[in-house]
Coordinates of C-alpha atoms and ligand atoms in Angstrom, one line a residue:
M1 CA 0.5 -0.2 -0.4
V2 CA 1.2 3.0 -0.7
T3 CA 1.6 6.1 2.3
S4 CA -0.1 8.6 1.8
A5 CA 3.2 10.7 1.9
L6 CA 4.7 8.9 -1.1
V7 CA 1.3 9.1 -3.3
T8 CA 1.8 12.9 -2.5
I9 CA 5.6 13.2 -3.4
A10 CA 4.7 10.7 -5.9
M11 CA 1.8 13.6 -7.3
L12 CA 4.4 16.3 -7.4
G13 CA 7.0 13.6 -8.8
S14 CA 9.2 13.0 -6.4
T15 CA 11.9 11.1 -7.0
A16 CA 11.8 9.6 -3.2
P17 CA 13.1 6.8 -2.6
A18 CA 9.8 4.0 -2.9
G19 CA 9.9 2.4 0.4
S20 CA 9.4 -1.3 -1.8
R21 CA 9.4 -2.4 -5.0
A22 CA 6.0 -2.5 -5.4
D23 CA 5.6 1.4 -4.1
T24 CA 7.8 1.9 -6.6
L25 CA 5.9 -0.4 -9.2
H26 CA 2.9 2.0 -7.6
E27 CA 4.4 5.7 -9.0
W28 CA 5.7 3.7 -12.1
Q29 CA 2.1 2.9 -13.0
H30 CA 1.1 6.8 -11.5
D31 CA 3.7 8.5 -14.1
R32 CA 2.4 6.1 -17.6
F33 CA 4.5 8.4 -19.5
G34 CA 8.6 9.2 -19.3
M35 CA 12.2 10.2 -21.7
F36 CA 13.9 7.4 -23.2
I37 CA 17.6 9.0 -24.1
H38 CA 19.4 7.8 -26.2
W39 CA 22.5 9.5 -26.9
G40 CA 26.5 8.1 -27.6
V41 CA 29.3 8.0 -30.2
Y42 CA 26.6 7.1 -32.8
S43 CA 25.6 10.3 -32.5
E44 CA 28.3 12.1 -33.2
A45 CA 27.8 10.3 -36.9
G46 CA 24.3 11.5 -37.0
G47 CA 24.0 8.3 -39.5
T48 CA 26.7 9.0 -41.4
W49 CA 30.5 7.3 -42.3
E50 CA 32.8 8.2 -44.6
G51 CA 30.6 10.6 -45.3
K52 CA 28.1 8.4 -46.7
N53 CA 24.6 8.5 -45.0
V54 CA 23.6 4.4 -43.7
D55 CA 20.2 3.3 -44.1
G56 CA 19.3 2.2 -39.9
A57 CA 18.7 2.9 -36.7
G58 CA 21.6 6.0 -36.0
E59 CA 22.1 4.3 -33.0
W60 CA 22.9 0.9 -34.8
L61 CA 25.4 2.5 -37.2
L62 CA 28.5 0.0 -36.7
T63 CA 26.8 -2.7 -38.1
N64 CA 24.6 -1.4 -40.7
A65 CA 28.1 0.1 -41.4
Q66 CA 29.3 -2.7 -40.5
I67 CA 33.1 -0.8 -39.3
K68 CA 35.9 -2.9 -37.4
P69 CA 35.6 -1.7 -34.2
M70 CA 38.8 -0.3 -33.5
D71 CA 37.2 2.1 -36.3
Y72 CA 34.5 3.5 -34.7
E73 CA 36.5 4.1 -31.7
L74 CA 38.2 7.4 -34.0
L75 CA 34.1 8.0 -33.1
A76 CA 35.3 8.6 -29.7
K77 CA 37.2 11.5 -30.2
R78 CA 34.9 13.4 -31.7
F79 CA 32.3 13.3 -29.1
N80 CA 32.2 16.1 -27.8
P81 CA 29.3 17.1 -26.0
T82 CA 30.2 20.6 -25.2
K83 CA 26.5 22.0 -25.2
Y84 CA 25.1 18.8 -23.0
D85 CA 22.6 21.1 -20.5
P86 CA 21.3 18.4 -17.8
A87 CA 19.3 21.1 -16.6
A88 CA 17.4 21.7 -18.9
W89 CA 17.0 19.0 -20.3
V90 CA 15.2 17.6 -17.0
K91 CA 13.1 20.7 -17.6
L92 CA 12.5 19.5 -20.9
A93 CA 10.8 16.7 -20.0
K94 CA 9.1 18.4 -17.1
V95 CA 7.2 21.2 -19.0
A96 CA 6.6 17.1 -21.9
G97 CA 5.0 16.1 -18.4
M98 CA 7.2 13.0 -18.6
K99 CA 7.6 12.0 -14.8
Y100 CA 10.6 9.6 -15.8
I101 CA 13.7 9.3 -17.8
V102 CA 15.7 6.1 -19.2
I103 CA 19.3 7.3 -20.5
T104 CA 21.8 4.9 -22.1
S105 CA 24.7 4.0 -20.4
K106 CA 25.5 1.3 -22.9
H107 CA 24.2 0.6 -26.0
H108 CA 24.9 -2.5 -28.1
D109 CA 28.4 -0.6 -29.2
G110 CA 29.7 -1.0 -25.9
F111 CA 30.4 2.7 -25.1
G112 CA 29.8 4.2 -21.7
L113 CA 28.3 7.3 -21.1
W114 CA 30.4 7.2 -17.9
P115 CA 34.2 6.6 -16.8
S116 CA 34.4 3.4 -15.5
A117 CA 37.1 1.3 -13.7
Q118 CA 36.3 -1.3 -16.3
T119 CA 37.3 -0.2 -19.5
D120 CA 38.7 3.3 -21.3
W121 CA 36.0 2.5 -23.9
N122 CA 33.8 5.2 -22.4
V123 CA 33.8 9.4 -21.7
K124 CA 37.3 9.0 -20.7
R125 CA 38.6 8.5 -24.4
T126 CA 36.8 11.5 -25.4
P127 CA 38.0 15.8 -25.5
I128 CA 35.1 16.5 -23.1
N129 CA 36.5 13.2 -20.8
T130 CA 33.9 13.9 -18.0
D131 CA 30.4 12.0 -16.3
L132 CA 27.5 12.6 -19.3
L133 CA 25.3 10.6 -16.3
K134 CA 26.6 12.1 -13.2
P135 CA 25.0 16.0 -14.0
L136 CA 21.3 14.4 -15.0
S137 CA 21.1 12.0 -11.8
E138 CA 21.7 15.2 -9.7
E139 CA 19.0 17.3 -11.3
C140 CA 16.6 14.5 -12.0
K141 CA 16.8 14.7 -8.1
K142 CA 16.7 18.0 -8.2
Q143 CA 13.9 18.6 -10.1
G144 CA 11.9 15.6 -9.6
I145 CA 12.1 13.2 -12.3
H146 CA 13.3 9.1 -11.7
L147 CA 16.0 8.9 -13.9
G148 CA 16.6 5.2 -15.0
F149 CA 19.2 3.2 -16.9
Y150 CA 19.2 1.1 -20.1
H151 CA 21.7 -1.5 -20.6
S152 CA 23.0 -3.6 -23.8
I153 CA 23.7 -7.2 -22.8
M154 CA 24.9 -7.0 -26.9
D155 CA 28.3 -5.7 -26.6
W156 CA 29.6 -5.4 -30.3
H157 CA 32.8 -3.7 -28.8
H158 CA 34.2 -6.6 -25.5
P159 CA 36.6 -8.6 -27.2
D160 CA 35.3 -11.6 -24.9
Y161 CA 31.5 -11.2 -25.7
T162 CA 30.1 -13.7 -28.3
P163 CA 29.0 -13.6 -31.2
R164 CA 31.5 -11.7 -32.6
R165 CA 30.3 -9.0 -35.3
S166 CA 31.0 -11.0 -38.6
W167 CA 33.8 -8.8 -39.9
D168 CA 35.3 -8.1 -36.8
P169 CA 39.2 -8.5 -37.6
R170 CA 39.6 -9.2 -33.8
P171 CA 41.3 -12.8 -33.4
P172 CA 39.3 -14.4 -30.8
T173 CA 39.9 -14.5 -27.1
Q174 CA 38.9 -17.8 -26.8
K175 CA 37.0 -16.5 -24.0
N176 CA 33.1 -15.8 -24.1
L177 CA 30.1 -15.2 -21.5
D178 CA 31.5 -16.2 -19.4
A179 CA 34.8 -14.2 -19.6
Y180 CA 32.1 -10.9 -20.4
V181 CA 29.5 -11.1 -18.0
P182 CA 31.4 -10.1 -14.9
Y183 CA 32.7 -7.3 -16.8
M184 CA 28.4 -6.4 -17.5
K185 CA 28.0 -6.7 -13.9
A186 CA 31.5 -4.6 -11.9
E187 CA 30.2 -1.8 -15.1
L188 CA 26.3 -2.4 -13.5
K189 CA 28.0 -2.5 -9.7
E190 CA 28.9 1.1 -10.4
L191 CA 25.8 2.2 -11.7
L192 CA 23.6 0.5 -9.5
T193 CA 25.7 2.5 -6.7
N194 CA 26.8 5.8 -7.9
Y195 CA 24.0 7.7 -9.1
G196 CA 21.1 7.1 -6.8
P197 CA 17.9 5.6 -7.1
V198 CA 17.1 3.9 -10.0
F199 CA 14.1 4.4 -11.0
E200 CA 14.3 1.5 -13.6
L201 CA 16.4 -0.9 -15.3
W202 CA 17.0 -0.8 -19.2
F203 CA 18.1 -4.3 -20.9
D204 CA 17.5 -4.7 -24.0
G205 CA 20.3 -7.1 -26.4
Q206 CA 19.4 -9.9 -24.9
W207 CA 17.7 -12.2 -28.3
E208 CA 21.2 -13.5 -29.1
D209 CA 21.1 -17.4 -28.8
S210 CA 24.4 -16.9 -26.6
W211 CA 22.3 -14.9 -24.0
T212 CA 19.9 -17.4 -21.7
D213 CA 17.2 -17.1 -19.2
A214 CA 20.0 -19.2 -16.5
R215 CA 21.8 -16.3 -17.1
G216 CA 18.9 -13.3 -17.2
R217 CA 17.2 -15.0 -13.3
D218 CA 21.5 -14.5 -12.1
L219 CA 22.2 -10.8 -12.9
E220 CA 18.5 -10.3 -11.7
K221 CA 19.6 -11.6 -8.5
F222 CA 22.8 -9.7 -9.1
V223 CA 21.2 -5.9 -9.5
R224 CA 18.3 -6.6 -7.4
G225 CA 20.6 -7.3 -5.1
L226 CA 22.2 -3.3 -5.9
Q227 CA 18.9 -2.2 -5.4
P228 CA 15.6 -4.2 -4.4
N229 CA 13.8 -1.1 -4.8
M230 CA 14.8 -0.8 -8.8
L231 CA 11.7 -2.0 -11.1
V232 CA 13.7 -3.9 -14.2
N233 CA 12.3 -4.9 -17.6
N234 CA 11.6 -8.3 -19.1
R235 CA 14.4 -7.9 -21.9
I236 CA 16.6 -9.8 -18.8
S237 CA 15.5 -12.5 -19.7
H238 CA 15.8 -14.6 -23.5
S239 CA 12.4 -15.3 -23.8
G240 CA 10.8 -11.9 -22.7
E241 CA 9.2 -13.9 -19.9
F242 CA 9.8 -12.2 -16.6
G243 CA 10.8 -9.0 -15.5
D244 CA 8.9 -6.2 -13.7
F245 CA 7.3 -5.1 -16.9
K246 CA 6.6 -6.1 -20.8
T247 CA 8.6 -4.0 -24.1
P248 CA 6.6 -3.8 -26.7
E249 CA 8.2 -1.6 -28.6
Q250 CA 7.5 0.8 -31.7
E251 CA 3.6 -0.7 -31.2
I252 CA 0.9 -0.7 -28.2
P253 CA -1.0 -4.3 -28.4
A254 CA -4.2 -3.7 -29.7
N255 CA -5.9 -4.9 -25.8
G256 CA -2.8 -3.9 -23.9
I257 CA -0.9 -7.3 -22.1
P258 CA -4.2 -7.8 -19.5
G259 CA -2.9 -8.8 -16.4
Q260 CA 0.7 -7.3 -17.0
N261 CA 3.0 -4.3 -16.6
W262 CA 3.9 -2.7 -19.6
E263 CA 6.1 -0.2 -21.3
S264 CA 6.0 0.8 -24.7
C265 CA 8.8 2.3 -26.3
M266 CA 8.8 4.9 -29.5
T267 CA 11.0 6.9 -31.5
M268 CA 9.8 10.5 -32.3
N269 CA 11.8 9.9 -35.9
D270 CA 12.5 6.3 -37.3
T271 CA 15.8 6.1 -35.4
W272 CA 16.8 6.0 -32.0
G273 CA 20.0 7.0 -31.9
F274 CA 20.3 10.8 -33.7
S275 CA 20.2 10.4 -37.4
K276 CA 20.7 13.5 -39.5
H277 CA 18.7 12.0 -42.5
D278 CA 16.1 11.0 -40.4
H279 CA 12.8 14.0 -41.2
N280 CA 9.9 11.4 -40.9
W281 CA 8.8 12.5 -37.5
K282 CA 5.8 11.8 -36.2
S283 CA 2.8 14.6 -35.3
A284 CA 2.0 16.1 -32.1
E285 CA -1.4 14.2 -31.9
T286 CA 0.2 10.9 -32.5
L287 CA 2.3 11.2 -30.0
I288 CA -0.9 12.3 -27.9
T289 CA -3.0 9.7 -29.2
N290 CA -0.5 7.2 -28.1
V291 CA 0.1 8.7 -24.4
I292 CA -3.6 8.4 -24.3
D293 CA -3.7 4.9 -26.3
C294 CA -1.0 3.0 -23.2
A295 CA -3.0 4.7 -20.4
S296 CA -6.1 3.8 -21.6
K297 CA -5.2 0.2 -22.0
G298 CA -3.4 0.4 -18.8
G299 CA 0.1 1.0 -19.9
N300 CA 3.3 3.6 -19.8
Y301 CA 4.8 5.4 -22.6
L302 CA 8.1 5.4 -23.2
L303 CA 9.0 8.2 -25.7
N304 CA 12.2 8.6 -27.2
V305 CA 14.8 11.4 -28.5
G306 CA 18.1 11.9 -29.7
P307 CA 20.7 14.2 -29.0
T308 CA 22.9 15.4 -31.2
G309 CA 26.7 14.3 -29.9
E310 CA 26.7 17.9 -29.7
G311 CA 24.5 17.2 -26.5
E312 CA 20.9 18.9 -27.9
I313 CA 17.7 17.7 -28.2
P314 CA 17.0 17.8 -31.5
I315 CA 14.5 21.3 -32.0
E316 CA 12.0 18.7 -34.1
S317 CA 11.8 17.0 -30.5
Q318 CA 11.7 19.9 -28.8
Q319 CA 8.6 21.6 -30.6
R320 CA 6.8 17.9 -30.1
L321 CA 7.6 17.6 -26.6
L322 CA 6.5 21.6 -25.6
A323 CA 3.1 20.7 -28.0
V324 CA 2.5 17.1 -25.8
G325 CA 2.7 19.4 -22.8
R326 CA 0.5 21.3 -23.5
W327 CA -2.0 19.0 -24.0
M328 CA -0.9 17.2 -20.6
T329 CA -1.0 20.5 -18.3
K330 CA -4.9 20.6 -19.1
N331 CA -5.4 17.1 -19.3
G332 CA -3.6 15.2 -17.4
E333 CA -5.7 14.1 -14.8
A334 CA -6.5 11.6 -17.6
I335 CA -3.1 9.9 -17.5
Y336 CA -1.2 10.0 -14.4
G337 CA -2.5 7.5 -11.7
T338 CA -4.8 6.3 -14.4
E339 CA -5.8 2.8 -14.9
A340 CA -6.9 1.2 -18.5
G341 CA -10.8 1.6 -18.8
P342 CA -13.6 -0.6 -18.7
F343 CA -14.9 -1.4 -22.4
P344 CA -12.7 -4.4 -23.6
K345 CA -13.5 -3.7 -27.3
A346 CA -12.0 -0.3 -29.0
L347 CA -14.6 2.7 -29.3
A348 CA -15.5 4.3 -32.2
W349 CA -14.8 7.4 -30.6
G350 CA -11.6 7.6 -29.3
K351 CA -10.4 6.2 -26.1
V352 CA -10.7 5.7 -22.3
T353 CA -8.5 5.9 -18.7
R354 CA -10.3 5.5 -15.6
K355 CA -9.9 6.6 -12.2
G356 CA -12.0 4.9 -10.2
N357 CA -15.6 5.5 -10.6
T358 CA -14.7 8.4 -12.9
L359 CA -13.4 7.5 -16.6
Y360 CA -11.8 10.2 -19.1
A361 CA -13.6 10.0 -22.4
C362 CA -10.3 11.0 -24.6
V363 CA -12.1 12.5 -27.5
L364 CA -10.2 11.2 -30.4
D365 CA -12.2 11.4 -32.8
K366 CA -12.8 15.5 -33.0
S367 CA -15.7 15.5 -36.0
V368 CA -17.7 13.7 -33.1
T369 CA -20.5 16.0 -31.2
Q370 CA -22.8 12.7 -29.3
L371 CA -20.2 10.1 -26.9
T372 CA -22.0 7.0 -26.6
F373 CA -21.0 3.8 -24.3
P374 CA -21.5 0.6 -25.6
G375 CA -22.3 -2.1 -22.9
L376 CA -22.4 0.7 -19.9
H377 CA -24.8 -0.6 -17.9
T378 CA -23.5 2.1 -14.4
A379 CA -25.7 5.4 -15.0
I380 CA -23.6 8.3 -15.7
K381 CA -24.0 11.3 -12.7
S382 CA -22.5 14.2 -14.5
S383 CA -19.8 14.6 -17.2
A384 CA -17.6 18.5 -18.4
W385 CA -14.5 19.3 -20.4
L386 CA -11.5 18.7 -18.2
D387 CA -10.5 21.7 -19.7
G388 CA -13.4 23.0 -18.5
G389 CA -16.8 23.4 -19.4
S390 CA -20.6 21.8 -18.5
L391 CA -22.1 19.1 -21.2
T392 CA -25.1 17.2 -20.8
V393 CA -26.2 13.7 -20.4
K394 CA -29.6 12.4 -22.3
D395 CA -30.4 8.7 -22.1
G396 CA -27.1 7.8 -21.2
Q397 CA -25.6 10.0 -24.4
I398 CA -23.4 12.9 -23.8
E399 CA -24.1 15.8 -26.3
L400 CA -20.5 17.3 -26.9
G401 CA -21.6 20.6 -29.1
Q402 CA -19.6 21.7 -32.3
P403 CA -16.7 19.6 -33.5
R404 CA -13.0 20.3 -32.0
E405 CA -9.7 21.5 -33.7
E406 CA -7.8 19.6 -29.9
I407 CA -8.6 16.4 -28.2
R408 CA -10.4 16.6 -25.4
V409 CA -11.6 14.6 -22.8
V410 CA -14.6 14.6 -21.4
K411 CA -14.2 14.0 -17.4
V412 CA -17.8 11.6 -16.3
E413 CA -18.5 10.6 -13.0
L414 CA -20.3 7.3 -13.2
A415 CA -23.3 6.6 -10.7
G416 CA -21.5 3.5 -9.5
E417 CA -19.0 1.1 -9.9
P418 CA -18.7 0.9 -13.9
K419 CA -20.1 -2.7 -15.3
V420 CA -19.9 -3.4 -19.2
E421 CA -21.4 -6.0 -20.9
V422 CA -19.2 -7.0 -23.7
P423 CA -21.1 -6.3 -26.9
Q424 CA -22.8 -10.0 -28.7
V425 CA -21.1 -11.5 -31.6
M426 CA -23.7 -11.2 -34.1
A427 CA -25.1 -14.6 -36.0
A428 CA -24.1 -14.3 -40.0
A429 CA -27.5 -15.4 -42.1
D430 CA -26.4 -18.4 -43.0
G431 CA -26.0 -19.4 -39.1
S432 CA -22.3 -19.4 -38.6
I433 CA -20.3 -17.6 -35.7
S434 CA -16.9 -16.3 -37.2
L435 CA -15.9 -15.2 -33.7
E436 CA -12.5 -13.4 -35.1
A437 CA -9.3 -12.2 -32.9
S438 CA -10.3 -8.7 -32.7
E439 CA -13.4 -9.6 -30.9
A440 CA -11.5 -11.9 -28.7
V441 CA -11.3 -10.6 -24.7
T442 CA -7.8 -11.6 -24.1
R443 CA -6.2 -12.8 -20.6
G444 CA -2.6 -13.4 -20.4
G445 CA 0.4 -12.1 -22.6
L446 CA -1.0 -12.5 -26.2
H447 CA -2.1 -9.4 -27.9
Y448 CA -3.8 -9.0 -31.1
E449 CA -1.1 -8.0 -34.0
A450 CA -3.0 -5.6 -36.9
G451 CA -0.7 -6.6 -39.4
D452 CA -1.8 -8.6 -42.3
D453 CA -0.1 -10.9 -42.0
R454 CA -1.3 -11.6 -38.8
K455 CA -4.3 -10.4 -37.8
S456 CA -4.8 -12.9 -35.2
L457 CA -3.6 -13.3 -31.2
G458 CA -0.3 -14.0 -30.9
F459 CA 2.5 -13.7 -28.5
W460 CA 0.7 -17.2 -27.3
T461 CA 3.2 -18.4 -24.4
N462 CA 1.7 -19.1 -21.2
L463 CA -0.6 -21.1 -19.9
D464 CA -2.7 -19.2 -18.3
S465 CA -3.4 -17.1 -21.1
S466 CA -6.3 -16.8 -22.3
A467 CA -8.7 -15.8 -25.7
E468 CA -12.8 -15.8 -25.1
W469 CA -15.6 -14.8 -27.0
T470 CA -19.6 -14.8 -26.1
F471 CA -22.4 -14.6 -28.3
Q472 CA -26.2 -15.0 -28.9
E473 CA -26.6 -17.4 -31.0
L474 CA -29.7 -18.2 -33.6
G475 CA -30.6 -22.1 -32.1
S476 CA -29.9 -24.9 -30.2
G477 CA -28.1 -27.9 -32.5
N478 CA -25.0 -29.2 -33.6
Y479 CA -22.5 -26.9 -34.8
R480 CA -18.9 -27.6 -36.9
A481 CA -16.2 -24.7 -35.6
E482 CA -13.5 -24.8 -38.0
V483 CA -10.2 -23.2 -36.0
T484 CA -7.8 -21.0 -38.6
Y485 CA -4.2 -20.4 -36.6
A486 CA -0.3 -20.1 -37.9
C487 CA 2.9 -21.6 -36.2
E488 CA 6.1 -21.0 -37.5
N489 CA 7.5 -24.8 -37.2
A490 CA 9.6 -25.0 -34.3
S491 CA 7.2 -23.8 -32.3
A492 CA 4.6 -26.1 -33.0
G493 CA 3.4 -29.1 -30.9
S494 CA 1.5 -27.1 -28.6
T495 CA -1.9 -29.0 -26.9
V496 CA -4.9 -26.7 -26.8
A497 CA -8.5 -26.8 -25.2
V498 CA -11.7 -25.3 -27.4
D499 CA -14.3 -24.9 -24.4
A500 CA -18.3 -24.6 -26.6
G501 CA -20.9 -24.9 -24.6
S502 CA -20.8 -28.0 -22.4
G503 CA -18.6 -29.5 -24.8
R504 CA -14.3 -29.3 -25.0
Q505 CA -12.3 -31.0 -28.1
S506 CA -8.9 -29.9 -28.5
F507 CA -6.1 -30.6 -31.2
T508 CA -2.6 -30.3 -31.7
V509 CA -0.7 -27.0 -33.2
S510 CA 0.4 -28.3 -37.2
P511 CA 3.4 -26.7 -38.4
T512 CA 2.4 -23.8 -41.1
D513 CA 5.9 -22.3 -41.8
G514 CA 4.7 -19.7 -40.2
W515 CA 3.6 -17.1 -38.1
G516 CA 1.6 -15.7 -41.4
K517 CA 0.7 -18.3 -42.8
F518 CA -2.9 -19.7 -41.4
T519 CA -4.5 -22.9 -42.2
T520 CA -8.2 -24.1 -40.9
I521 CA -8.8 -27.1 -39.0
T522 CA -12.5 -28.7 -38.8
L523 CA -13.2 -30.0 -35.0
S524 CA -15.1 -32.1 -33.6
P525 CA -19.6 -30.6 -33.7
F526 CA -20.3 -29.2 -30.3
A527 CA -23.5 -28.8 -29.1
L528 CA -24.5 -25.8 -28.4
K529 CA -28.0 -24.7 -26.5
A530 CA -30.4 -21.8 -27.0
G531 CA -29.3 -18.4 -25.7
K532 CA -25.8 -16.7 -24.8
N533 CA -22.8 -18.4 -25.1
R534 CA -19.1 -18.7 -25.3
V535 CA -16.7 -20.2 -26.1
H536 CA -12.9 -20.2 -25.0
V537 CA -9.4 -21.3 -26.2
Q538 CA -6.8 -22.0 -23.9
A539 CA -3.4 -24.2 -24.5
L540 CA -3.1 -27.3 -22.2
T541 CA 0.8 -27.5 -23.3
I542 CA 3.5 -25.3 -24.7
P543 CA 6.7 -27.6 -25.5
H544 CA 7.9 -25.4 -27.9
G545 CA 7.8 -21.6 -26.2
A546 CA 5.0 -20.0 -28.1
V547 CA 1.4 -21.8 -28.9
M548 CA 0.5 -19.8 -32.5
N549 CA -1.7 -16.9 -34.3
L550 CA -4.8 -17.7 -33.3
R551 CA -6.8 -15.4 -36.3
S552 CA -10.8 -16.9 -35.5
V553 CA -13.1 -19.6 -34.6
K554 CA -16.1 -20.4 -36.8
L555 CA -19.3 -21.7 -35.9
T556 CA -21.5 -22.9 -38.7
K557 CA -25.2 -24.7 -37.7
I558 CA -24.9 -28.7 -38.9
D559 CA -29.0 -30.2 -37.8
Ligands
LIG1 O1 18.4 -2.6 -30.7 C1 17.8 -2.3 -30.0 C2 17.6 -0.4 -31.0 O2 18.5 0.0 -31.2 C3 17.3 0.3 -29.3 O3 17.9 0.0 -28.4 C4 15.1 0.1 -28.8 C5 14.9 0.3 -27.9 O4 14.0 -0.3 -27.6 N1 15.7 -1.7 -29.4 C6 16.4 -2.3 -29.8 C7 16.3 -2.8 -30.3 O5 14.5 -3.3 -30.3

């Protein structure tokens, strides 16, 4: 339970160390919105090498241009952030409405933003030759913003990290991660000892087979021993299956990740590290929509800036953050301290967040003039524009008046706990009922993937995940069940149970040559009774880590 004092401090955005990891998590859930900072010697290159633009993310320069590590080291001599102003960076984050900052202590290139005693491949090799993290940590403490570190497990520079990049000419050291991990731990000990309370430790670069869940568990024990109250993301694990929160990247899961803490990280253009030639900036309204979308599904939004080698946040990022901040100043109550809205399926006009019996209707469709809440059975007591202005409620509908120029929020006071009846899936004229992935109510880590080659429930990796539909069938009788799914060959073999009416059928997932290649199987008929029915799908065994991508379950009346 968070003490009232902590909640008060949290409301002010304090860096006060929490009393426990549960308190840190509660504050993290309250904060909802943070700044990601990708900064390193790659920022000096700005997505170019030897005078040419290099495609791909700026921080992947060493790999994208296949640069030998010793040649890449030349960048350190050019990295001289004389314009670095940590006070201004922290102030910008605050003005934008962000409550925490996560900065790259070390990215995949192995370069450290602090003078680690473990190596000289860090700021010690630069003209500025100073700790760049310390003044930021001091400013965060002074201005009441939490500080986190991004730390890459993968290290393209360290001679003992394996696998080596194929173009790295250095002779192998005959060592491997058994020698590299103690080095990484020693660097992490410096970061977790010398910079105050760390809000979240954001691991990355966990995907190569040299990193294992066993190594992740060992590392988790080590870092939690240094800072027990700190949050650690799921990328400490190779499988992504453990850590305090999931980390969807460059996407916001269609249904959130029910039952899990999660934080969507996104760039403002297409690159994390600064790139001179990436001008594909998202609009401020898109960024505001993303903040709302994450909060409406119970998640956090970690929005990235990529400062230049001189230490300046690009003006395009600053302009957008100031616009987001203006919106947050008027509407932050609809984001901070909220939980996911009560509507399991998307609303036509926008997104809803919740605090107890209060709903915050974020009206994304600026042309809409009436708000309806499909399936809401709790009476509306009152409603008003959050940024000022009364509204009238008629037959459960809120009259909004004229279309608007910006996203506004309606604060809706309910007469009690919101009760929402999940809208029914209705049968088609031919008596068939097609239960689509986008219509499912999901539990566990699985969630809807919208891409053309998906349109299915993916990320199905644990036994407590399930998909469920309720529907009003046309009449009792026997229904043929057809299940459409995809499964990459290496993951096939799970046993899946389909419950419908009073029956259960199970099947073994076959390989379909890929997560986007779908097949349809027919199960034995189900006997359904008149009235409301439900179909529930859950894995009984998962021998190879993932179950399937489920696209639909179709029931067709046969007699
Ligand atoms: O490879 C990194 C990438 O450079 C960036 O740091 C993102 C941010 O989450 N993570 C990895 C890509 O998934």
